[in-house]
């Protein structure tokens, strides 16, 4: 969940690291710090501050480190040790021989710490990370290379880790290790420089030539390149690939927040995703990265979809697509439950994981369970080369571009589009879709970006609603059928960024409990679009109103009946029934955003959250 970055090159490292930390700050903002080192060694200069990056930035103004061209930087999401200057990374060993930053949890840190203390090591922080620096120091002092010291240290750590380290005794070198699924490390190959970071966002401004560290690999990086070994110290090849993401997508542009920018980008992200997966003339589904999964699709007789948070909601929608378009029984599971369930998966089961980052630890662990059970796996992912794409047999990529807002928006809607394409592909493999239906379904899909664009037209509606309801502390979001996951997702967005206690409910459940909450101060949002079992949800609206509750309804354009009924309505354009969830998602994204602004919340960095959840 923390952000880590390293730089070895010819430029002063501090500004490069700081700029990269801006790109990584969404991963954690409890504290931030950097350590820099001059090419001929000497003393490592460490600057770190509790709180947001601005505090570190202010402290760095006083630092003259222009000769230091190697450095590491960290932005922290606290696990062990409260947020403070002392607990901020980087951490160093007692003699200052090793400096470390870390993402993950050293599960056996208490034992290691006790052992190291008994050996005379003095600890200054409460973190698990500091043990790594002390362990490495002993090895470096005994003459080991930094690479070996990190590799051997990793073998003593329990849990999943991503680690960067450097040492004044071996200047011009950074070493990096990935153990398990605590998050990736991307290595960027620049001209006379290497930059490495937790994710692409921090690497792309400097280079598009990248490599990804896999589980168990350790790398030694100098300004001219990298060498890699496995956990036993044997050399391994790690392919370098070119990433085709425009680095400009990492900038906020004219928007005040990444979240708003990303909401507004949805027509384009959807269009890019759809065009990469289907064509209209002739009607075809490409899904070019399905790899060895492609040939096995015809034999699939059961599908299990997994994901976490927003991606789980996309999976719930994907389940319906697979049942309706491919006629294959499908179920959905929360990845963090699935991984502990010892699931029964026959040889013809397909596990579809949804993860925009491709690095969420519970999804990766669930995929390991599916792999052990011998299931075919396809992953839906927005990050080229991410870990999920390496575990699965095939990938369906979304083309949302970088998503920087902590609350996921465009990755959700593009994942739904990708799941639709996958369901069509399965429908074809099962011989269930004729050419006529395929043409029609593809046409339906290609109309969606435009409809989403029209749904985004009027921000004024949401500002007015937020003015009226910004003091609401509780909110029920009701949906039926395909609108149920839309309701769950809408409630999640509201909770995450505006801190309103919001619950998404299957509308049919309302009478079984939640109705007791309704009183004149209670606000309900009902997804009452044409294809969301509208007549049934209309009764729910009436039941809420009969108890004095207030209702905002999301309706299909021109629905006069619900317009008369609800207190306020938000209209969205009509699209094909199965694809309505994509368009119906937009109102709650914008309402959550407007509420967060009106309530003075930090939209792009909501409290306690991190964008990629790489710790359990
Ligand atoms: C919510 C949100 C999270 C993620 C979840 C899974 O706005 O972004 O719920 O959806 O952490 O992340 P990925 O898709 O990267 O596996």
Coordinates of C-alpha atoms and ligand atoms in Angstrom, one line a residue:
X1 CA 0.0 0.0 0.0
X2 CA 3.0 2.3 0.5
X3 CA 4.7 3.9 -2.5
X4 CA 8.3 3.2 -3.1
X5 CA 10.7 4.7 -5.6
X6 CA 14.4 4.6 -6.5
X7 CA 16.6 6.5 -8.9
X8 CA 20.2 6.0 -10.1
X9 CA 21.4 8.3 -12.8
X10 CA 23.2 11.5 -13.6
X11 CA 20.7 14.0 -12.4
X12 CA 20.2 15.1 -8.8
X13 CA 18.1 12.4 -7.3
X14 CA 16.1 14.4 -4.8
X15 CA 13.9 16.3 -7.2
X16 CA 13.3 13.1 -9.3
X17 CA 12.3 11.2 -6.2
X18 CA 10.0 14.0 -5.0
X19 CA 8.3 14.2 -8.3
X20 CA 7.8 10.4 -8.4
X21 CA 6.4 10.5 -4.8
X22 CA 3.7 13.0 -6.0
X23 CA 2.7 10.2 -8.5
X24 CA 2.7 7.6 -5.7
X25 CA 1.1 9.6 -2.9
X26 CA -2.3 8.1 -3.5
X27 CA -0.8 4.8 -2.1
X28 CA -0.4 6.2 1.3
X29 CA 0.0 9.6 3.0
X30 CA 0.9 9.0 6.6
X31 CA 4.4 10.2 6.1
X32 CA 7.0 10.5 3.3
X33 CA 10.8 10.5 3.2
X34 CA 13.8 10.2 0.9
X35 CA 17.5 9.1 1.2
X36 CA 20.1 10.3 -1.2
X37 CA 23.7 9.4 -1.8
X38 CA 26.6 10.9 -3.8
X39 CA 28.3 8.8 -6.6
X40 CA 31.4 8.3 -4.5
X41 CA 29.6 7.2 -1.4
X42 CA 30.1 9.1 1.9
X43 CA 27.1 9.7 4.1
X44 CA 23.5 9.0 3.2
X45 CA 21.3 12.0 3.7
X46 CA 17.9 11.1 5.0
X47 CA 15.0 13.5 5.2
X48 CA 11.5 12.3 6.4
X49 CA 8.4 13.9 7.7
X50 CA 5.1 12.7 9.2
X51 CA 2.0 13.7 7.2
X52 CA 1.5 14.5 3.5
X53 CA 4.2 15.0 1.0
X54 CA 4.0 18.8 1.3
X55 CA 5.7 18.5 4.7
X56 CA 8.6 16.6 3.2
X57 CA 8.8 19.1 0.4
X58 CA 9.1 22.0 2.8
X59 CA 11.9 20.2 4.7
X60 CA 13.8 19.4 1.4
X61 CA 13.9 23.1 0.5
X62 CA 16.7 23.5 3.1
X63 CA 18.7 20.5 1.7
X64 CA 21.5 21.0 -0.7
X65 CA 21.9 17.5 -2.3
X66 CA 22.6 18.4 -5.9
X67 CA 25.6 16.1 -6.0
X68 CA 23.6 13.1 -4.9
X69 CA 22.5 11.1 -8.0
X70 CA 21.3 7.9 -6.3
X71 CA 18.3 7.8 -3.9
X72 CA 15.2 6.1 -2.6
X73 CA 11.9 7.6 -1.5
X74 CA 8.8 6.4 0.2
X75 CA 5.3 7.4 1.0
X76 CA 3.8 5.5 3.8
X77 CA 0.5 3.8 4.7
X78 CA 1.2 2.9 8.3
X79 CA 0.9 -0.7 9.5
X80 CA 3.5 -1.2 12.2
X81 CA 4.1 2.0 14.3
X82 CA 1.9 5.1 14.3
X83 CA 2.5 7.8 11.7
X84 CA 5.5 9.9 12.9
X85 CA 8.8 11.4 11.7
X86 CA 10.7 8.5 13.4
X87 CA 8.5 5.8 11.9
X88 CA 8.7 7.3 8.4
X89 CA 10.8 5.5 5.9
X90 CA 13.7 5.3 4.9
X91 CA 15.1 3.4 7.8
X92 CA 18.8 2.8 8.4
X93 CA 20.9 0.3 10.3
X94 CA 22.8 1.4 13.5
X95 CA 26.1 2.1 11.7
X96 CA 24.2 3.6 8.7
X97 CA 25.6 1.0 6.4
X98 CA 22.2 0.1 4.9
X99 CA 19.2 2.3 4.2
X100 CA 15.9 0.6 3.4
X101 CA 12.3 1.4 2.2
X102 CA 9.6 -1.2 2.2
X103 CA 6.1 -2.1 1.3
X104 CA 4.5 -5.1 3.0
X105 CA 4.6 -6.6 6.5
X106 CA 7.5 -8.5 8.1
X107 CA 5.3 -10.9 10.0
X108 CA 8.1 -12.3 12.2
X109 CA 9.5 -8.9 13.0
X110 CA 9.0 -9.2 16.7
X111 CA 11.2 -12.4 16.9
X112 CA 13.8 -10.8 14.5
X113 CA 13.9 -7.6 16.5
X114 CA 14.4 -9.5 19.8
X115 CA 17.2 -11.5 18.2
X116 CA 18.9 -8.5 16.7
X117 CA 18.6 -6.6 20.0
X118 CA 20.3 -9.5 21.8
X119 CA 23.1 -9.2 19.3
X120 CA 23.6 -5.5 20.2
X121 CA 21.5 -3.7 17.5
X122 CA 19.7 -0.6 18.7
X123 CA 16.3 0.2 17.2
X124 CA 15.0 3.7 16.8
X125 CA 11.6 3.2 15.3
X126 CA 8.6 1.0 16.0
X127 CA 8.5 -0.3 12.5
X128 CA 8.9 -3.8 11.1
X129 CA 11.0 -2.3 8.3
X130 CA 13.9 -1.4 10.5
X131 CA 14.7 -5.1 11.1
X132 CA 15.5 -5.4 7.4
X133 CA 18.2 -2.7 7.6
X134 CA 19.8 -4.4 10.6
X135 CA 19.7 -7.8 9.1
X136 CA 21.3 -6.5 5.9
X137 CA 24.0 -4.6 7.8
X138 CA 25.4 -7.8 9.3
X139 CA 25.7 -9.3 5.9
X140 CA 27.2 -6.2 4.2
X141 CA 29.8 -6.0 7.0
X142 CA 30.8 -9.6 6.4
X143 CA 31.7 -8.7 2.8
X144 CA 28.5 -9.7 1.0
X145 CA 27.3 -7.6 -2.0
X146 CA 24.2 -5.6 -1.4
X147 CA 22.3 -7.9 -3.8
X148 CA 23.3 -10.9 -1.8
X149 CA 22.6 -9.2 1.5
X150 CA 19.1 -8.4 0.4
X151 CA 18.5 -11.9 -1.0
X152 CA 19.6 -13.6 2.1
X153 CA 17.7 -11.2 4.3
X154 CA 14.5 -11.9 2.3
X155 CA 14.9 -15.6 3.1
X156 CA 14.6 -14.8 6.8
X157 CA 11.5 -12.6 6.5
X158 CA 7.9 -14.0 6.8
X159 CA 5.2 -12.4 4.8
X160 CA 5.1 -10.5 1.5
X161 CA 7.5 -7.7 0.8
X162 CA 8.7 -5.2 -1.8
X163 CA 12.0 -3.7 -0.6
X164 CA 14.5 -1.2 -2.0
X165 CA 17.9 -0.7 -0.3
X166 CA 21.2 1.2 -0.8
X167 CA 24.5 1.6 1.0
X168 CA 27.2 4.2 1.2
X169 CA 29.7 1.3 1.1
X170 CA 28.4 0.4 -2.4
X171 CA 27.5 3.7 -4.1
X172 CA 25.7 4.0 -7.4
X173 CA 23.7 0.8 -6.7
X174 CA 20.1 0.2 -5.5
X175 CA 18.9 -3.3 -4.8
X176 CA 15.3 -4.3 -5.0
X177 CA 13.4 -7.5 -4.0
X178 CA 9.9 -8.8 -4.4
X179 CA 8.7 -11.5 -2.1
X180 CA 5.1 -12.7 -2.5
X181 CA 2.3 -10.4 -3.3
X182 CA 2.9 -7.3 -1.3
X183 CA 3.0 -5.2 -4.4
X184 CA 5.0 -4.9 -7.5
X185 CA 8.2 -3.2 -8.4
X186 CA 8.5 -1.7 -11.9
X187 CA 12.0 -1.0 -13.3
X188 CA 12.2 1.8 -15.8
X189 CA 15.2 1.8 -18.3
X190 CA 16.1 5.4 -19.1
X191 CA 19.0 7.0 -20.9
X192 CA 21.9 6.8 -18.4
X193 CA 19.5 6.3 -15.6
X194 CA 17.2 3.7 -14.0
X195 CA 14.1 4.5 -12.1
X196 CA 12.1 1.9 -10.1
X197 CA 8.8 2.3 -8.3
X198 CA 5.8 0.5 -6.9
X199 CA 3.8 1.4 -10.1
X200 CA 4.0 2.6 -13.6
X201 CA 2.6 6.1 -12.7
X202 CA 6.0 7.0 -11.2
X203 CA 8.1 5.5 -13.9
X204 CA 6.3 6.7 -17.1
X205 CA 7.3 10.3 -16.8
X206 CA 10.9 9.2 -17.4
X207 CA 10.7 6.1 -19.6
X208 CA 8.3 3.7 -21.3
X209 CA 10.8 0.8 -21.3
X210 CA 10.0 -1.2 -18.3
X211 CA 10.4 -4.6 -16.6
X212 CA 8.4 -6.1 -13.7
X213 CA 10.0 -7.9 -10.8
X214 CA 8.3 -11.3 -10.2
X215 CA 7.9 -13.0 -6.8
X216 CA 11.3 -14.2 -5.5
X217 CA 13.4 -12.0 -7.8
X218 CA 16.1 -9.6 -6.6
X219 CA 17.6 -6.9 -8.8
X220 CA 20.8 -4.8 -8.6
X221 CA 20.3 -1.5 -10.4
X222 CA 23.0 0.9 -11.6
X223 CA 22.5 3.8 -14.0
X224 CA 23.3 1.6 -17.0
X225 CA 20.9 -1.2 -16.3
X226 CA 19.9 -4.1 -14.0
X227 CA 20.9 -7.6 -13.3
X228 CA 18.4 -10.1 -11.8
X229 CA 18.7 -13.2 -9.6
X230 CA 16.2 -15.6 -8.2
X231 CA 15.9 -16.4 -4.5
X232 CA 18.8 -18.9 -4.8
X233 CA 21.1 -16.3 -6.3
X234 CA 21.0 -17.8 -9.9
X235 CA 20.8 -15.2 -12.7
X236 CA 17.4 -14.8 -14.3
X237 CA 16.2 -13.0 -17.4
X238 CA 13.5 -10.4 -16.9
X239 CA 12.0 -9.1 -20.2
X240 CA 11.9 -5.4 -20.9
X241 CA 8.8 -4.2 -22.7
X242 CA 7.5 -0.9 -24.0
X243 CA 4.4 0.4 -22.4
X244 CA 1.9 2.3 -24.6
X245 CA 0.3 4.6 -22.0
X246 CA 0.5 8.3 -22.6
X247 CA 2.4 9.8 -19.6
X248 CA 0.1 12.9 -20.0
X249 CA -2.7 10.7 -18.6
X250 CA -0.9 10.9 -15.2
X251 CA -1.6 14.7 -15.0
X252 CA -4.6 16.4 -13.6
X253 CA -4.9 18.8 -16.5
X254 CA -7.8 21.3 -16.2
X255 CA -9.5 19.3 -13.4
X256 CA -9.2 20.1 -9.7
X257 CA -9.1 16.4 -8.8
X258 CA -8.0 13.2 -10.4
X259 CA -11.3 11.6 -9.5
X260 CA -13.3 14.2 -11.5
X261 CA -10.9 13.9 -14.4
X262 CA -11.2 10.2 -14.4
X263 CA -15.0 10.3 -14.2
X264 CA -15.0 12.7 -17.2
X265 CA -12.6 10.5 -19.1
X266 CA -15.0 7.6 -19.1
X267 CA -16.4 8.0 -22.6
X268 CA -12.9 7.9 -24.0
X269 CA -11.6 5.1 -21.8
X270 CA -14.7 3.1 -22.7
X271 CA -14.3 3.8 -26.3
X272 CA -10.6 2.8 -26.2
X273 CA -11.4 -0.4 -24.3
X274 CA -14.3 -1.4 -26.6
X275 CA -12.4 -0.7 -29.8
X276 CA -9.5 -2.8 -28.6
X277 CA -11.8 -5.8 -27.9
X278 CA -14.5 -5.8 -30.6
X279 CA -14.9 -4.7 -34.2
X280 CA -18.2 -4.0 -35.9
X281 CA -17.5 -4.8 -39.6
X282 CA -17.2 -7.7 -39.6
X283 CA -18.6 -8.2 -36.1
X284 CA -15.8 -9.9 -34.1
X285 CA -14.5 -10.2 -30.6
X286 CA -10.7 -10.0 -30.4
X287 CA -9.6 -10.3 -26.8
X288 CA -6.0 -10.6 -28.2
X289 CA -4.3 -11.4 -24.9
X290 CA -6.3 -14.5 -24.0
X291 CA -3.3 -16.6 -24.9
X292 CA -3.5 -20.3 -24.0
X293 CA -7.0 -19.7 -22.4
X294 CA -8.5 -19.1 -25.8
X295 CA -8.4 -22.7 -27.0
X296 CA -10.0 -24.0 -23.7
X297 CA -13.0 -21.7 -23.6
X298 CA -15.3 -24.1 -25.5
X299 CA -14.9 -26.7 -22.7
X300 CA -15.8 -24.4 -19.9
X301 CA -18.9 -25.4 -18.0
X302 CA -18.7 -23.2 -14.9
X303 CA -17.3 -19.7 -14.2
X304 CA -16.3 -18.2 -10.8
X305 CA -15.6 -14.5 -10.8
X306 CA -13.5 -13.0 -8.0
X307 CA -12.4 -9.5 -7.0
X308 CA -12.3 -7.0 -4.2
X309 CA -14.2 -3.7 -3.6
X310 CA -15.2 -2.0 -6.8
X311 CA -13.7 -4.8 -8.9
X312 CA -15.9 -7.2 -7.0
X313 CA -19.0 -5.1 -8.0
X314 CA -17.8 -5.3 -11.7
X315 CA -17.5 -9.1 -11.3
X316 CA -21.1 -9.3 -10.0
X317 CA -22.2 -7.6 -13.2
X318 CA -19.9 -9.8 -15.3
X319 CA -21.6 -12.9 -13.8
X320 CA -24.9 -11.9 -15.4
X321 CA -23.2 -11.3 -18.7
X322 CA -21.7 -14.8 -18.7
X323 CA -25.0 -16.4 -17.8
X324 CA -27.0 -14.5 -20.4
X325 CA -24.5 -14.3 -23.3
X326 CA -22.7 -17.6 -22.9
X327 CA -25.3 -19.7 -21.0
X328 CA -22.7 -20.9 -18.5
X329 CA -23.5 -21.1 -14.8
X330 CA -21.5 -18.4 -13.1
X331 CA -21.0 -17.3 -9.5
X332 CA -19.1 -14.5 -7.8
X333 CA -16.9 -14.6 -4.7
X334 CA -15.1 -12.0 -2.7
X335 CA -11.4 -13.0 -3.3
X336 CA -10.5 -12.7 0.4
X337 CA -13.2 -15.3 1.2
X338 CA -12.5 -17.5 -1.8
X339 CA -8.9 -17.9 -0.9
X340 CA -9.7 -19.4 2.5
X341 CA -12.6 -21.6 1.2
X342 CA -10.9 -24.5 -0.4
X343 CA -13.2 -24.0 -3.4
X344 CA -14.3 -27.0 -5.5
X345 CA -13.2 -26.3 -9.0
X346 CA -13.5 -29.0 -11.7
X347 CA -11.2 -29.2 -14.7
X348 CA -13.7 -27.3 -16.8
X349 CA -14.0 -24.4 -14.4
X350 CA -12.9 -20.9 -15.4
X351 CA -11.9 -18.4 -12.7
X352 CA -12.2 -14.8 -13.9
X353 CA -10.4 -12.4 -11.6
X354 CA -11.0 -8.6 -11.9
X355 CA -8.3 -6.3 -10.6
X356 CA -7.5 -3.0 -12.2
X357 CA -4.1 -2.8 -10.6
X358 CA -3.4 -6.5 -10.9
X359 CA -1.5 -6.3 -7.6
X360 CA -4.3 -6.7 -4.9
X361 CA -2.9 -9.3 -2.5
X362 CA -6.2 -11.1 -1.8
X363 CA -6.9 -11.5 -5.5
X364 CA -3.4 -12.8 -6.1
X365 CA -3.7 -15.3 -3.2
X366 CA -7.2 -16.4 -4.5
X367 CA -5.6 -16.9 -8.0
X368 CA -2.9 -19.1 -6.4
X369 CA -5.7 -21.2 -4.9
X370 CA -7.4 -21.5 -8.3
X371 CA -4.1 -22.4 -9.9
X372 CA -3.5 -25.1 -7.3
X373 CA -7.0 -26.5 -8.1
X374 CA -6.0 -26.6 -11.8
X375 CA -8.6 -24.1 -13.0
X376 CA -8.3 -22.1 -16.2
X377 CA -7.8 -18.4 -15.3
X378 CA -8.6 -15.2 -17.2
X379 CA -7.9 -11.9 -15.6
X380 CA -9.4 -8.5 -16.3
X381 CA -6.7 -5.9 -15.7
X382 CA -5.9 -2.3 -16.5
X383 CA -2.1 -2.6 -15.9
X384 CA 0.0 -4.1 -18.6
X385 CA 2.3 -6.8 -17.2
X386 CA 0.9 -6.7 -13.7
X387 CA 1.2 -9.8 -11.5
X388 CA -2.4 -11.1 -12.1
X389 CA -1.6 -11.1 -15.8
X390 CA 1.4 -13.2 -15.2
X391 CA -0.5 -15.7 -13.1
X392 CA -3.6 -16.1 -15.3
X393 CA -3.6 -18.1 -18.6
X394 CA -5.1 -15.1 -20.4
X395 CA -5.9 -11.4 -19.9
X396 CA -8.6 -9.1 -21.1
X397 CA -7.0 -5.6 -20.7
X398 CA -9.1 -2.5 -20.1
X399 CA -7.7 0.7 -21.7
X400 CA -8.6 3.2 -19.0
X401 CA -5.2 4.7 -18.9
X402 CA -3.7 5.5 -15.5
X403 CA -6.2 5.8 -12.7
X404 CA -4.8 8.0 -9.9
X405 CA -7.9 8.9 -7.8
X406 CA -8.1 6.5 -4.9
X407 CA -11.8 5.9 -5.6
X408 CA -12.0 3.8 -8.7
X409 CA -14.3 5.1 -11.5
X410 CA -13.1 4.6 -15.1
X411 CA -11.5 1.3 -14.2
X412 CA -14.9 0.1 -12.9
X413 CA -16.9 1.0 -16.1
X414 CA -14.2 -0.2 -18.4
X415 CA -14.0 -3.5 -16.5
X416 CA -17.7 -4.0 -17.1
X417 CA -17.2 -3.4 -20.8
X418 CA -14.3 -5.9 -20.8
X419 CA -16.4 -8.5 -19.0
X420 CA -19.1 -8.1 -21.6
X421 CA -16.5 -8.7 -24.4
X422 CA -15.3 -11.8 -22.5
X423 CA -18.9 -13.1 -22.2
X424 CA -19.4 -12.6 -25.9
X425 CA -16.2 -14.5 -26.6
X426 CA -17.4 -17.3 -24.3
X427 CA -20.8 -17.2 -26.0
X428 CA -19.1 -17.7 -29.4
X429 CA -16.9 -20.5 -28.1
X430 CA -20.0 -22.3 -26.8
X431 CA -21.8 -21.8 -30.1
X432 CA -24.5 -19.9 -28.4
X433 CA -24.2 -16.6 -30.3
X434 CA -25.2 -16.5 -33.9
X435 CA -23.8 -13.8 -36.3
X436 CA -27.0 -11.7 -36.1
X437 CA -27.1 -11.6 -32.3
X438 CA -23.3 -10.9 -32.1
X439 CA -23.7 -7.9 -34.5
X440 CA -26.5 -6.5 -32.4
X441 CA -24.7 -7.1 -29.1
X442 CA -21.5 -5.4 -30.4
X443 CA -23.6 -2.5 -31.7
X444 CA -25.1 -2.1 -28.2
X445 CA -21.7 -2.0 -26.7
X446 CA -20.3 0.6 -29.1
X447 CA -23.2 3.0 -28.2
X448 CA -22.3 3.0 -24.5
X449 CA -19.4 5.6 -24.6
X450 CA -21.7 8.2 -26.1
X451 CA -24.5 7.5 -23.6
X452 CA -22.0 7.9 -20.7
X453 CA -20.8 11.2 -22.2
X454 CA -24.4 12.4 -22.1
X455 CA -24.9 11.2 -18.6
X456 CA -21.8 13.4 -17.6
X457 CA -23.3 16.5 -19.1
X458 CA -24.8 18.4 -16.2
X459 CA -22.6 18.7 -13.0
X460 CA -25.0 21.4 -11.8
X461 CA -27.6 18.8 -10.8
X462 CA -25.1 17.2 -8.4
X463 CA -23.9 20.4 -6.9
X464 CA -27.5 21.4 -6.1
X465 CA -28.2 18.0 -4.6
X466 CA -25.1 18.2 -2.5
X467 CA -26.1 21.7 -1.3
X468 CA -29.4 20.2 -0.2
X469 CA -28.2 17.0 1.3
X470 CA -24.6 17.5 2.5
X471 CA -25.6 17.1 6.1
X472 CA -27.0 13.6 5.6
X473 CA -25.1 11.1 7.7
X474 CA -26.8 8.0 6.3
X475 CA -27.8 6.9 2.9
X476 CA -29.5 3.8 1.5
X477 CA -28.8 3.0 -2.2
X478 CA -31.4 0.6 -3.6
X479 CA -31.1 -1.5 -6.8
X480 CA -32.5 -4.7 -8.2
X481 CA -31.1 -7.1 -10.7
X482 CA -28.2 -5.6 -12.5
X483 CA -28.7 -2.3 -10.6
X484 CA -27.9 -4.1 -7.3
X485 CA -24.1 -4.1 -7.9
X486 CA -24.6 -0.5 -9.2
X487 CA -26.1 0.4 -5.8
X488 CA -23.3 -1.4 -3.9
X489 CA -20.7 0.5 -6.0
X490 CA -22.6 3.8 -5.5
X491 CA -22.7 3.4 -1.7
X492 CA -19.0 2.5 -1.7
X493 CA -18.1 5.6 -3.6
X494 CA -20.1 7.7 -1.2
X495 CA -18.5 6.1 1.9
X496 CA -15.0 6.4 0.5
X497 CA -14.8 10.0 -0.4
X498 CA -17.5 11.8 1.5
X499 CA -17.6 9.7 4.6
X500 CA -21.4 9.4 4.6
X501 CA -22.5 6.1 6.0
X502 CA -24.0 4.6 2.8
X503 CA -25.3 1.1 2.3
X504 CA -26.1 -0.5 -1.0
X505 CA -29.1 -2.9 -0.8
X506 CA -30.9 -5.3 -3.0
X507 CA -34.2 -3.4 -3.0
X508 CA -36.1 -6.6 -2.3
X509 CA -34.3 -6.8 1.1
X510 CA -35.5 -3.4 2.2
X511 CA -38.7 -4.7 3.9
X512 CA -36.6 -7.3 5.7
X513 CA -34.9 -4.8 8.0
X514 CA -33.6 -1.5 6.5
X515 CA -37.1 -0.1 6.3
X516 CA -36.9 0.5 10.0
X517 CA -34.3 3.2 9.4
X518 CA -36.6 5.3 7.3
X519 CA -37.8 8.6 8.8
X520 CA -38.1 12.1 7.5
X521 CA -34.4 12.8 7.8
X522 CA -33.4 9.6 6.0
X523 CA -32.1 9.8 2.4
X524 CA -32.5 7.0 -0.2
X525 CA -31.1 6.8 -3.7
X526 CA -33.1 4.4 -5.9
X527 CA -31.7 3.1 -9.2
X528 CA -35.0 3.1 -11.0
X529 CA -33.9 2.9 -14.6
X530 CA -36.1 1.1 -17.2
X531 CA -34.3 -2.2 -17.1
X532 CA -33.7 -2.3 -13.4
X533 CA -37.0 -4.1 -12.6
X534 CA -38.5 -0.6 -12.6
X535 CA -42.0 -1.4 -11.5
X536 CA -40.7 -3.2 -8.4
X537 CA -38.4 -0.4 -7.4
X538 CA -41.2 2.0 -7.9
X539 CA -43.0 0.2 -5.0
X540 CA -39.9 0.6 -2.9
X541 CA -39.9 4.3 -3.6
X542 CA -43.5 4.5 -2.5
X543 CA -42.7 2.5 0.7
X544 CA -39.9 4.9 1.6
X545 CA -42.1 7.9 0.9
X546 CA -45.0 6.6 2.9
X547 CA -42.7 6.7 5.9
X548 CA -41.6 10.3 5.2
X549 CA -38.2 9.4 3.8
X550 CA -36.7 11.4 0.9
X551 CA -35.8 9.7 -2.4
X552 CA -33.5 10.7 -5.2
X553 CA -34.2 8.4 -8.2
X554 CA -31.9 7.6 -11.0
X555 CA -34.2 7.2 -14.0
X556 CA -34.1 6.6 -17.7
X557 CA -34.6 9.9 -19.7
X558 CA -38.3 10.9 -20.0
X559 CA -39.7 8.6 -17.3
X560 CA -42.5 10.9 -16.3
X561 CA -44.0 8.5 -13.7
X562 CA -41.0 8.2 -11.4
X563 CA -40.3 11.9 -12.0
X564 CA -43.6 12.7 -10.3
X565 CA -43.0 10.2 -7.5
X566 CA -39.5 10.9 -6.3
X567 CA -38.3 14.0 -4.5
X568 CA -35.6 14.5 -7.1
X569 CA -34.6 12.6 -10.3
X570 CA -31.3 12.2 -12.2
X571 CA -31.9 11.2 -15.8
X572 CA -29.6 8.9 -17.8
X573 CA -29.8 8.0 -21.5
X574 CA -31.3 4.6 -22.5
X575 CA -29.0 1.8 -23.6
X576 CA -29.3 -1.9 -24.1
X577 CA -30.6 -3.6 -20.9
X578 CA -27.4 -5.6 -20.1
X579 CA -25.3 -2.5 -20.5
X580 CA -27.4 -0.1 -18.4
X581 CA -25.1 -0.6 -15.3
X582 CA -22.3 1.2 -17.0
X583 CA -24.4 4.4 -17.5
X584 CA -26.3 4.0 -14.3
X585 CA -23.0 4.1 -12.4
X586 CA -22.3 7.7 -13.4
X587 CA -24.8 9.5 -11.2
X588 CA -23.5 8.1 -7.9
X589 CA -19.9 8.8 -9.0
X590 CA -20.8 12.5 -9.5
X591 CA -23.1 12.7 -6.5
X592 CA -20.4 11.3 -4.2
X593 CA -17.9 13.7 -5.7
X594 CA -20.1 16.7 -5.2
X595 CA -21.0 15.6 -1.6
X596 CA -17.3 15.2 -0.8
X597 CA -16.5 18.6 -2.1
X598 CA -19.4 20.2 -0.2
X599 CA -18.4 18.4 3.0
X600 CA -14.8 19.6 2.6
X601 CA -13.3 16.1 2.2
X602 CA -10.0 15.4 0.4
X603 CA -11.4 13.7 -2.7
X604 CA -8.2 12.2 -4.1
X605 CA -6.7 11.2 -0.8
X606 CA -9.5 9.9 1.4
X607 CA -8.5 9.1 4.9
X608 CA -7.2 5.6 5.8
X609 CA -7.4 4.4 2.2
X610 CA -4.8 3.3 -0.2
X611 CA -5.3 2.7 -3.9
X612 CA -3.7 -0.7 -4.2
X613 CA -4.2 -3.0 -1.2
X614 CA -1.1 -5.1 -1.0
X615 CA -1.3 -6.0 2.7
X616 CA -3.8 -8.3 4.3
Ligands
LIG1 C1 -12.7 1.5 -4.5 C2 -11.6 0.9 -5.0 C3 -11.3 -0.4 -4.3 C4 -10.6 -1.4 -5.4 C5 -10.1 -2.6 -4.7 C6 -9.5 -3.6 -5.6 O1 -13.0 2.8 -5.1 O2 -10.8 1.3 -5.8 O3 -12.4 -1.0 -3.8 O4 -11.5 -1.7 -6.4 O5 -9.1 -2.3 -3.7 O6 -8.5 -3.1 -6.4 P1 -8.0 -3.7 -7.7 O7 -9.1 -3.6 -8.7 O8 -6.8 -3.0 -8.1 O9 -7.8 -5.2 -7.4

